Amino acid sequence: MATRILSGIRPTGNIHLGNYLGAIKNWVSMADSIDETLFCIVDQHALTTAEDASNLYENTRLIAAAYVACGINPDKSYIFAQSHVPGHTELAWYFNCVTPLGWLNRMTQFKDKAGKNKEHANLGLYSYPVLMAADILLYKATHVPVGEDQKQHVELARDIAGAFNNYAKHEIFTLPEPVIPTQSARIMSLRDGTKKMSKSDISDYSRIHLTDDDDTLALKIRKAKTDMEPIPQVKEGLENRPEAKNLMGIYSAVSGKSIEQACLQFEGQPFSAFKSELTDALINHLEPIRRKLTLLLDDKDELDRIITRGATRANILSQESLSDVKSHLNLYPKPKGL
Ligand code: TYM
């Protein structure tokens, strides 16, 4: 069976180290072994949280440029904006009609985002996972590489695929596999190791942006929360030390050393010594990405070319899937010429 990846990021603010280590880095390493790879900038999802929707044009450009700067080849993979492919919202409607409310009530991201104010949360936020299922299934993706926090949504997409197949009495959709990295599946906040690094945290010091310059990056690592204990000799010594574990995990991901090797390297040392090595490793890893990102952001024609190429392919695949779906729904077929 041909393999296809679909994954995406919301253009809701500056892209951060969690997005890179939890998602994009994995996309890059999988891309060569998969037949076709599509990476979406999921701008319609960003509309579900009004505070995130103010700068969609700039943020969409930023995410597209970041995909390429992080190593996605825009002439092999397809990079596109969700709103350039109307099939996403159309398929989401058909999925709405087979998705029980009970399934959506279990979604932890909705509970987190809506908070105590559920009655005032918008319908888009509630049905977000159905649109996400459409993003994935519209392309009949076989693999969906995401960070740990999105696993529940990909599992729901599998359930929706099954429900739709049942309804249509036809195996239209294959079940997509979530692919979660073994390491860096959940990068934590630099200010609180029990909270996920996230675009919505009010403190800029909680996360590293891919656009941070060297000084900002060094300052954020200097200010990162740690504990009073020295670095342990073995990985197990990091248990119940969320901040220490997170920083060692980040060091391991950007230096290419295992956590075991990193523990041996820094054993018994205070965090100050480790933090300066971590800063150097981060700068080494992120500086070339930032340089490429900045160049691309200045090249509007190239960014437009990349997302036009992506949307062209995505629209072709979308049309194929939708005509397959509609042919099983008893809808009145469009008269010729319409
Ligand atoms: P989003 O925009 O919140 O995050 C994009 C990707 O980054 C991962 N990620 C993290 N990984 C590790 N540690 C973190 N702290 C961290 N923060 C974010 C996310 O797991 C994700 O892989 N609903 C999705 C976007 C989406 C999507 C899709 C993804 C919409 N349609 C279809 C895949 C396929 C989201 O909000 O991701």
Tab-separated table of C-alpha atoms and ligand atoms in Angstrom:
chain	number	residue	atom	x	y	z
A	1	MET	CA	0.000	0.000	0.000
A	2	ALA	CA	1.248	3.492	-0.808
A	3	THR	CA	2.148	5.524	2.258
A	4	ARG	CA	1.223	9.135	2.839
A	5	ILE	CA	1.903	11.587	5.668
A	6	LEU	CA	-0.374	14.439	6.590
A	7	SER	CA	0.470	16.681	9.492
A	8	GLY	CA	0.120	20.347	10.385
A	9	ILE	CA	0.665	23.233	12.761
A	10	ARG	CA	-1.721	26.039	13.712
A	11	PRO	CA	-0.439	29.472	12.708
A	12	THR	CA	-1.323	30.877	16.109
A	13	GLY	CA	1.863	32.611	17.067
A	14	ASN	CA	5.531	32.096	16.963
A	15	ILE	CA	6.671	28.563	16.267
A	16	HIS	CA	8.558	27.053	19.214
A	17	LEU	CA	10.990	24.331	20.144
A	18	GLY	CA	8.148	21.954	21.119
A	19	ASN	CA	6.674	22.191	17.606
A	20	TYR	CA	10.100	21.561	16.131
A	21	LEU	CA	11.284	18.688	18.355
A	22	GLY	CA	7.847	17.102	18.831
A	23	ALA	CA	6.686	17.317	15.224
A	24	ILE	CA	8.747	18.847	12.390
A	25	LYS	CA	12.026	17.086	13.219
A	26	ASN	CA	10.183	13.791	12.977
A	27	TRP	CA	8.558	14.816	9.674
A	28	VAL	CA	12.007	15.493	8.238
A	29	SER	CA	13.396	12.151	9.355
A	30	MET	CA	10.384	10.215	8.025
A	31	ALA	CA	9.977	12.085	4.730
A	32	ASP	CA	12.368	9.984	2.636
A	33	SER	CA	10.786	6.661	3.553
A	34	ILE	CA	7.198	7.692	2.761
A	35	ASP	CA	5.716	7.862	-0.746
A	36	GLU	CA	4.020	11.214	-0.415
A	37	THR	CA	4.202	13.857	2.311
A	38	LEU	CA	1.818	16.762	2.865
A	39	PHE	CA	2.357	19.444	5.478
A	40	CYS	CA	-0.488	21.805	6.119
A	41	ILE	CA	-0.637	25.176	7.846
A	42	VAL	CA	-3.981	24.700	9.550
A	43	ASP	CA	-5.209	28.285	9.479
A	44	GLN	CA	-8.917	27.469	9.818
A	45	HIS	CA	-8.195	25.767	13.132
A	46	ALA	CA	-6.636	29.004	14.332
A	47	LEU	CA	-10.021	30.721	13.927
A	48	THR	CA	-11.423	28.712	16.835
A	49	THR	CA	-9.485	30.834	19.322
A	50	ALA	CA	-10.147	34.498	18.531
A	51	GLU	CA	-7.041	35.755	20.310
A	52	ASP	CA	-4.906	33.697	17.905
A	53	ALA	CA	-6.571	34.808	14.704
A	54	SER	CA	-5.344	38.390	14.531
A	55	ASN	CA	-2.166	37.836	12.557
A	56	LEU	CA	-2.978	34.913	10.337
A	57	TYR	CA	-1.286	36.194	7.207
A	58	GLU	CA	2.101	36.770	8.880
A	59	ASN	CA	1.868	33.620	10.979
A	60	THR	CA	0.978	31.456	7.985
A	61	ARG	CA	4.048	32.747	6.145
A	62	LEU	CA	6.151	32.100	9.226
A	63	ILE	CA	5.021	28.492	9.582
A	64	ALA	CA	5.472	27.766	5.859
A	65	ALA	CA	8.988	29.227	5.969
A	66	ALA	CA	9.751	27.303	9.171
A	67	TYR	CA	8.787	23.985	7.562
A	68	VAL	CA	11.360	24.569	4.834
A	69	ALA	CA	14.002	26.050	7.149
A	70	CYS	CA	13.742	22.984	9.414
A	71	GLY	CA	14.490	20.670	6.509
A	72	ILE	CA	11.266	19.882	4.617
A	73	ASN	CA	12.058	19.863	0.897
A	74	PRO	CA	9.312	21.993	-0.701
A	75	ASP	CA	9.853	20.392	-4.107
A	76	LYS	CA	9.263	16.878	-2.777
A	77	SER	CA	6.769	17.461	0.010
A	78	TYR	CA	3.638	19.546	-0.433
A	79	ILE	CA	3.264	22.550	1.853
A	80	PHE	CA	-0.086	24.330	1.780
A	81	ALA	CA	-2.624	26.374	3.730
A	82	GLN	CA	-5.766	24.577	4.863
A	83	SER	CA	-8.022	27.438	3.722
A	84	HIS	CA	-6.724	27.024	0.147
A	85	VAL	CA	-8.362	23.602	-0.030
A	86	PRO	CA	-12.145	23.862	0.515
A	87	GLY	CA	-12.419	20.076	0.778
A	88	HIS	CA	-11.333	20.143	4.454
A	89	THR	CA	-14.460	21.916	5.656
A	90	GLU	CA	-16.695	20.024	3.249
A	91	LEU	CA	-15.496	16.633	4.463
A	92	ALA	CA	-15.747	17.860	8.066
A	93	TRP	CA	-19.479	18.387	7.513
A	94	TYR	CA	-20.002	14.802	6.387
A	95	PHE	CA	-18.000	13.663	9.417
A	96	ASN	CA	-20.087	15.872	11.737
A	97	CYS	CA	-23.056	13.791	10.693
A	98	VAL	CA	-21.525	10.484	11.876
A	99	THR	CA	-19.670	11.657	15.009
A	100	PRO	CA	-21.476	11.121	18.325
A	101	LEU	CA	-21.288	14.055	20.743
A	102	GLY	CA	-20.028	11.646	23.396
A	103	TRP	CA	-16.784	11.223	21.474
A	104	LEU	CA	-16.193	14.970	21.398
A	105	ASN	CA	-17.030	15.296	25.102
A	106	ARG	CA	-14.008	13.142	25.890
A	107	MET	CA	-11.501	15.410	24.133
A	108	THR	CA	-9.080	16.796	26.706
A	109	GLN	CA	-7.900	19.681	24.519
A	110	PHE	CA	-11.431	21.104	24.399
A	111	LYS	CA	-11.715	20.819	28.183
A	112	ASP	CA	-8.348	22.611	28.599
A	113	LYS	CA	-9.116	25.373	26.122
A	114	ALA	CA	-12.734	25.987	27.064
A	115	GLY	CA	-11.887	25.901	30.772
A	116	LYS	CA	-14.757	26.676	33.120
A	117	ASN	CA	-16.503	28.711	30.475
A	118	LYS	CA	-17.857	25.829	28.389
A	119	GLU	CA	-21.228	27.475	27.712
A	120	HIS	CA	-19.507	30.355	25.956
A	121	ALA	CA	-16.984	28.301	24.005
A	122	ASN	CA	-17.644	28.436	20.279
A	123	LEU	CA	-18.893	25.496	18.251
A	124	GLY	CA	-15.720	25.529	16.138
A	125	LEU	CA	-13.581	24.828	19.198
A	126	TYR	CA	-15.864	21.939	20.144
A	127	SER	CA	-15.913	20.378	16.680
A	128	TYR	CA	-12.205	21.096	16.063
A	129	PRO	CA	-11.282	17.384	16.254
A	130	VAL	CA	-13.779	16.607	13.466
A	131	LEU	CA	-12.082	19.140	11.182
A	132	MET	CA	-8.750	17.634	12.160
A	133	ALA	CA	-10.046	14.178	11.200
A	134	ALA	CA	-11.057	15.656	7.840
A	135	ASP	CA	-7.551	17.168	7.406
A	136	ILE	CA	-6.075	13.705	7.794
A	137	LEU	CA	-8.630	11.533	6.005
A	138	LEU	CA	-9.134	13.853	3.039
A	139	TYR	CA	-5.683	12.690	1.924
A	140	LYS	CA	-6.155	9.090	3.092
A	141	ALA	CA	-3.001	9.600	5.157
A	142	THR	CA	-1.438	6.414	6.491
A	143	HIS	CA	0.906	8.146	8.982
A	144	VAL	CA	0.322	11.222	11.131
A	145	PRO	CA	3.474	12.333	12.965
A	146	VAL	CA	2.517	14.555	15.912
A	147	GLY	CA	3.545	15.332	19.482
A	148	GLU	CA	1.995	13.409	22.370
A	149	ASP	CA	-0.718	16.038	22.963
A	150	GLN	CA	-2.337	15.303	19.575
A	151	LYS	CA	-2.525	11.529	19.971
A	152	GLN	CA	-6.110	11.601	21.230
A	153	HIS	CA	-7.199	13.601	18.180
A	154	VAL	CA	-5.562	11.169	15.753
A	155	GLU	CA	-7.237	8.288	17.566
A	156	LEU	CA	-10.561	10.061	17.141
A	157	ALA	CA	-9.811	10.399	13.411
A	158	ARG	CA	-9.476	6.605	13.312
A	159	ASP	CA	-12.833	6.219	15.044
A	160	ILE	CA	-14.468	8.678	12.658
A	161	ALA	CA	-12.970	6.831	9.665
A	162	GLY	CA	-14.535	3.612	10.976
A	163	ALA	CA	-17.887	5.290	11.668
A	164	PHE	CA	-17.985	6.779	8.196
A	165	ASN	CA	-17.038	3.490	6.523
A	166	ASN	CA	-19.863	1.835	8.451
A	167	TYR	CA	-22.328	4.507	7.451
A	168	ALA	CA	-21.300	4.348	3.782
A	169	LYS	CA	-21.057	0.538	3.904
A	170	HIS	CA	-17.770	0.858	2.093
A	171	GLU	CA	-14.078	0.857	3.110
A	172	ILE	CA	-13.473	4.399	1.902
A	173	PHE	CA	-10.956	5.341	4.564
A	174	THR	CA	-7.997	3.371	5.893
A	175	LEU	CA	-7.125	3.997	9.526
A	176	PRO	CA	-4.265	6.493	9.946
A	177	GLU	CA	-1.462	5.677	12.407
A	178	PRO	CA	-0.344	8.329	14.867
A	179	VAL	CA	3.465	8.486	14.939
A	180	ILE	CA	4.742	9.916	18.222
A	181	PRO	CA	8.492	10.418	18.631
A	182	THR	CA	10.078	8.187	21.278
A	183	GLN	CA	11.992	11.199	22.542
A	184	SER	CA	10.753	14.834	22.669
A	185	ALA	CA	7.096	13.826	22.402
A	186	ARG	CA	6.310	16.415	25.065
A	187	ILE	CA	8.683	19.340	25.541
A	188	MET	CA	7.822	21.161	28.752
A	189	SER	CA	7.705	24.832	29.705
A	190	LEU	CA	11.033	26.329	30.786
A	191	ARG	CA	9.245	27.955	33.739
A	192	ASP	CA	7.313	24.917	34.960
A	193	GLY	CA	8.384	21.397	34.047
A	194	THR	CA	4.898	20.030	34.657
A	195	LYS	CA	3.314	22.161	31.922
A	196	LYS	CA	3.670	21.658	28.178
A	197	MET	CA	5.698	24.253	26.244
A	198	SER	CA	2.954	26.115	24.430
A	199	LYS	CA	2.284	29.145	22.233
A	200	SER	CA	-0.478	30.237	24.579
A	201	ASP	CA	1.625	30.549	27.760
A	202	ILE	CA	1.684	34.248	28.675
A	203	SER	CA	5.393	34.123	29.537
A	204	ASP	CA	7.806	34.322	26.606
A	205	TYR	CA	10.414	32.834	28.937
A	206	SER	CA	8.459	29.586	29.028
A	207	ARG	CA	9.436	28.684	25.473
A	208	ILE	CA	12.168	29.028	22.876
A	209	HIS	CA	11.049	30.398	19.528
A	210	LEU	CA	12.768	29.328	16.337
A	211	THR	CA	13.234	33.048	15.639
A	212	ASP	CA	14.976	33.851	18.963
A	213	ASP	CA	18.430	35.342	18.475
A	214	ASP	CA	21.445	33.914	20.329
A	215	ASP	CA	21.253	36.407	23.217
A	216	THR	CA	17.545	35.832	23.798
A	217	LEU	CA	18.070	32.107	23.662
A	218	ALA	CA	20.944	32.289	26.179
A	219	LEU	CA	18.853	34.462	28.500
A	220	LYS	CA	15.880	32.082	28.367
A	221	ILE	CA	18.092	29.125	29.255
A	222	ARG	CA	19.779	31.111	32.071
A	223	LYS	CA	16.347	31.930	33.492
A	224	ALA	CA	14.975	28.401	33.004
A	225	LYS	CA	13.744	26.863	36.256
A	226	THR	CA	15.879	24.047	37.720
A	227	ASP	CA	16.201	22.407	41.112
A	228	MET	CA	18.947	22.391	43.752
A	229	GLU	CA	20.300	18.897	43.072
A	230	PRO	CA	23.355	18.302	40.862
A	231	ILE	CA	23.026	16.361	37.596
A	232	PRO	CA	22.645	12.622	38.324
A	233	GLN	CA	24.917	9.901	36.965
A	234	VAL	CA	22.069	7.891	35.462
A	235	LYS	CA	18.861	8.737	33.636
A	236	GLU	CA	16.684	7.260	36.405
A	237	GLY	CA	17.969	10.001	38.721
A	238	LEU	CA	15.933	12.511	36.688
A	239	GLU	CA	12.610	10.988	37.768
A	240	ASN	CA	10.447	13.395	39.794
A	241	ARG	CA	12.661	16.262	38.666
A	242	PRO	CA	10.522	17.613	35.794
A	243	GLU	CA	12.612	20.693	34.968
A	244	ALA	CA	15.923	18.793	35.041
A	245	LYS	CA	14.447	16.002	32.931
A	246	ASN	CA	13.092	18.465	30.380
A	247	LEU	CA	16.377	20.351	29.969
A	248	MET	CA	18.359	17.113	29.654
A	249	GLY	CA	15.841	15.900	27.057
A	250	ILE	CA	16.249	19.102	25.050
A	251	TYR	CA	20.038	18.816	25.277
A	252	SER	CA	19.890	15.245	24.074
A	253	ALA	CA	17.620	16.123	21.132
A	254	VAL	CA	19.753	18.996	19.854
A	255	SER	CA	23.183	17.534	20.607
A	256	GLY	CA	22.459	14.067	19.225
A	257	LYS	CA	23.734	12.465	22.480
A	258	SER	CA	21.565	10.071	24.446
A	259	ILE	CA	20.273	11.113	27.876
A	260	GLU	CA	22.487	8.405	29.400
A	261	GLN	CA	25.564	9.927	27.721
A	262	ALA	CA	24.522	13.418	28.781
A	263	CYS	CA	24.133	12.294	32.417
A	264	LEU	CA	27.619	10.785	32.393
A	265	GLN	CA	29.037	13.935	30.779
A	266	PHE	CA	27.577	16.304	33.416
A	267	GLU	CA	27.383	13.987	36.432
A	268	GLY	CA	27.685	15.856	39.735
A	269	GLN	CA	27.879	19.267	38.081
A	270	PRO	CA	25.610	22.163	38.985
A	271	PHE	CA	23.055	23.374	36.449
A	272	SER	CA	25.040	26.520	35.653
A	273	ALA	CA	27.760	24.480	33.878
A	274	PHE	CA	25.200	22.343	32.064
A	275	LYS	CA	23.151	25.365	30.994
A	276	SER	CA	26.062	26.934	29.182
A	277	GLU	CA	26.638	23.697	27.203
A	278	LEU	CA	22.918	23.487	26.527
A	279	THR	CA	22.909	27.060	25.203
A	280	ASP	CA	25.813	26.276	22.855
A	281	ALA	CA	24.120	23.111	21.602
A	282	LEU	CA	20.855	24.965	20.993
A	283	ILE	CA	22.579	27.791	19.152
A	284	ASN	CA	24.518	25.312	16.989
A	285	HIS	CA	21.324	23.505	16.094
A	286	LEU	CA	18.947	26.436	15.680
A	287	GLU	CA	21.146	29.140	14.166
A	288	PRO	CA	21.172	27.633	10.615
A	289	ILE	CA	17.387	27.147	10.827
A	290	ARG	CA	16.873	30.759	11.892
A	291	ARG	CA	19.126	32.032	9.091
A	292	LYS	CA	17.199	30.096	6.439
A	293	LEU	CA	13.880	31.128	7.967
A	294	THR	CA	14.792	34.808	7.818
A	295	LEU	CA	15.903	34.549	4.182
A	296	LEU	CA	12.702	32.806	3.139
A	297	LEU	CA	10.464	35.277	4.939
A	298	ASP	CA	12.009	37.987	2.778
A	299	ASP	CA	11.284	36.035	-0.399
A	300	LYS	CA	7.538	36.407	-0.920
A	301	ASP	CA	7.628	34.999	-4.463
A	302	GLU	CA	9.293	31.807	-3.305
A	303	LEU	CA	6.865	31.343	-0.412
A	304	ASP	CA	3.940	31.930	-2.762
A	305	ARG	CA	5.381	29.412	-5.225
A	306	ILE	CA	5.755	26.797	-2.494
A	307	ILE	CA	2.230	27.113	-1.124
A	308	THR	CA	0.691	27.300	-4.597
A	309	ARG	CA	2.453	24.076	-5.581
A	310	GLY	CA	1.238	22.466	-2.352
A	311	ALA	CA	-2.357	23.635	-2.702
A	312	THR	CA	-2.514	22.479	-6.319
A	313	ARG	CA	-1.626	18.911	-5.383
A	314	ALA	CA	-3.777	18.995	-2.235
A	315	ASN	CA	-6.819	20.132	-4.218
A	316	ILE	CA	-6.415	17.284	-6.701
A	317	LEU	CA	-6.283	14.697	-3.900
A	318	SER	CA	-9.151	16.412	-2.125
A	319	GLN	CA	-11.400	16.256	-5.202
A	320	GLU	CA	-10.659	12.548	-5.622
A	321	SER	CA	-11.583	11.780	-2.009
A	322	LEU	CA	-14.698	13.913	-2.000
A	323	SER	CA	-16.123	12.423	-5.148
A	324	ASP	CA	-15.537	8.979	-3.634
A	325	VAL	CA	-17.254	10.047	-0.387
A	326	LYS	CA	-20.188	11.722	-2.126
A	327	SER	CA	-20.772	8.798	-4.437
A	328	HIS	CA	-21.626	6.752	-1.326
A	329	LEU	CA	-23.982	9.267	0.246
A	330	ASN	CA	-26.940	9.130	-2.110
A	331	LEU	CA	-26.580	12.805	-2.908
A	332	TYR	CA	-28.033	14.025	-6.196
A	333	PRO	CA	-25.038	13.918	-8.583
A	334	LYS	CA	-24.077	17.272	-10.040
A	335	PRO	CA	-25.526	17.727	-13.551
A	336	LYS	CA	-22.837	18.057	-16.220
A	337	GLY	CA	-21.476	21.579	-16.590
A	338	LEU	CA	-22.370	22.673	-13.052
B	1	TYM	P1	-0.278	22.570	17.338
B	1	TYM	O1	-0.302	23.678	16.363
B	1	TYM	O2	-0.655	22.859	18.751
B	1	TYM	O3	1.145	21.903	17.384
B	1	TYM	C1	1.775	21.467	16.192
B	1	TYM	C2	2.571	20.215	16.444
B	1	TYM	O4	3.533	20.447	17.478
B	1	TYM	C3	3.378	19.478	18.511
B	1	TYM	N1	3.665	20.120	19.799
B	1	TYM	C4	4.512	19.645	20.698
B	1	TYM	N2	5.294	18.549	20.697
B	1	TYM	C5	6.070	18.346	21.786
B	1	TYM	N3	6.107	19.189	22.855
B	1	TYM	C6	5.339	20.293	22.891
B	1	TYM	N4	5.392	21.116	23.936
B	1	TYM	C7	4.497	20.572	21.777
B	1	TYM	N5	3.622	21.576	21.470
B	1	TYM	C8	3.124	21.278	20.258
B	1	TYM	C9	1.925	19.036	18.414
B	1	TYM	O5	1.730	17.773	18.997
B	1	TYM	C10	1.711	19.039	16.924
B	1	TYM	O6	2.180	17.839	16.345
B	1	TYM	N6	-4.493	20.072	16.304
B	1	TYM	C11	-3.109	20.275	15.911
B	1	TYM	C12	-2.942	20.795	14.499
B	1	TYM	C13	-3.600	19.967	13.456
B	1	TYM	C14	-3.114	18.746	12.935
B	1	TYM	C15	-4.051	18.365	11.938
B	1	TYM	C16	-2.008	17.961	13.215
B	1	TYM	C17	-4.764	20.260	12.805
B	1	TYM	N7	-5.038	19.317	11.874
B	1	TYM	C18	-3.902	17.177	11.198
B	1	TYM	C19	-1.862	16.778	12.478
B	1	TYM	C20	-2.785	16.401	11.495
B	1	TYM	C21	-2.500	21.294	16.837
B	1	TYM	O7	-3.185	22.074	17.458
B	1	TYM	O8	-1.136	21.336	16.807
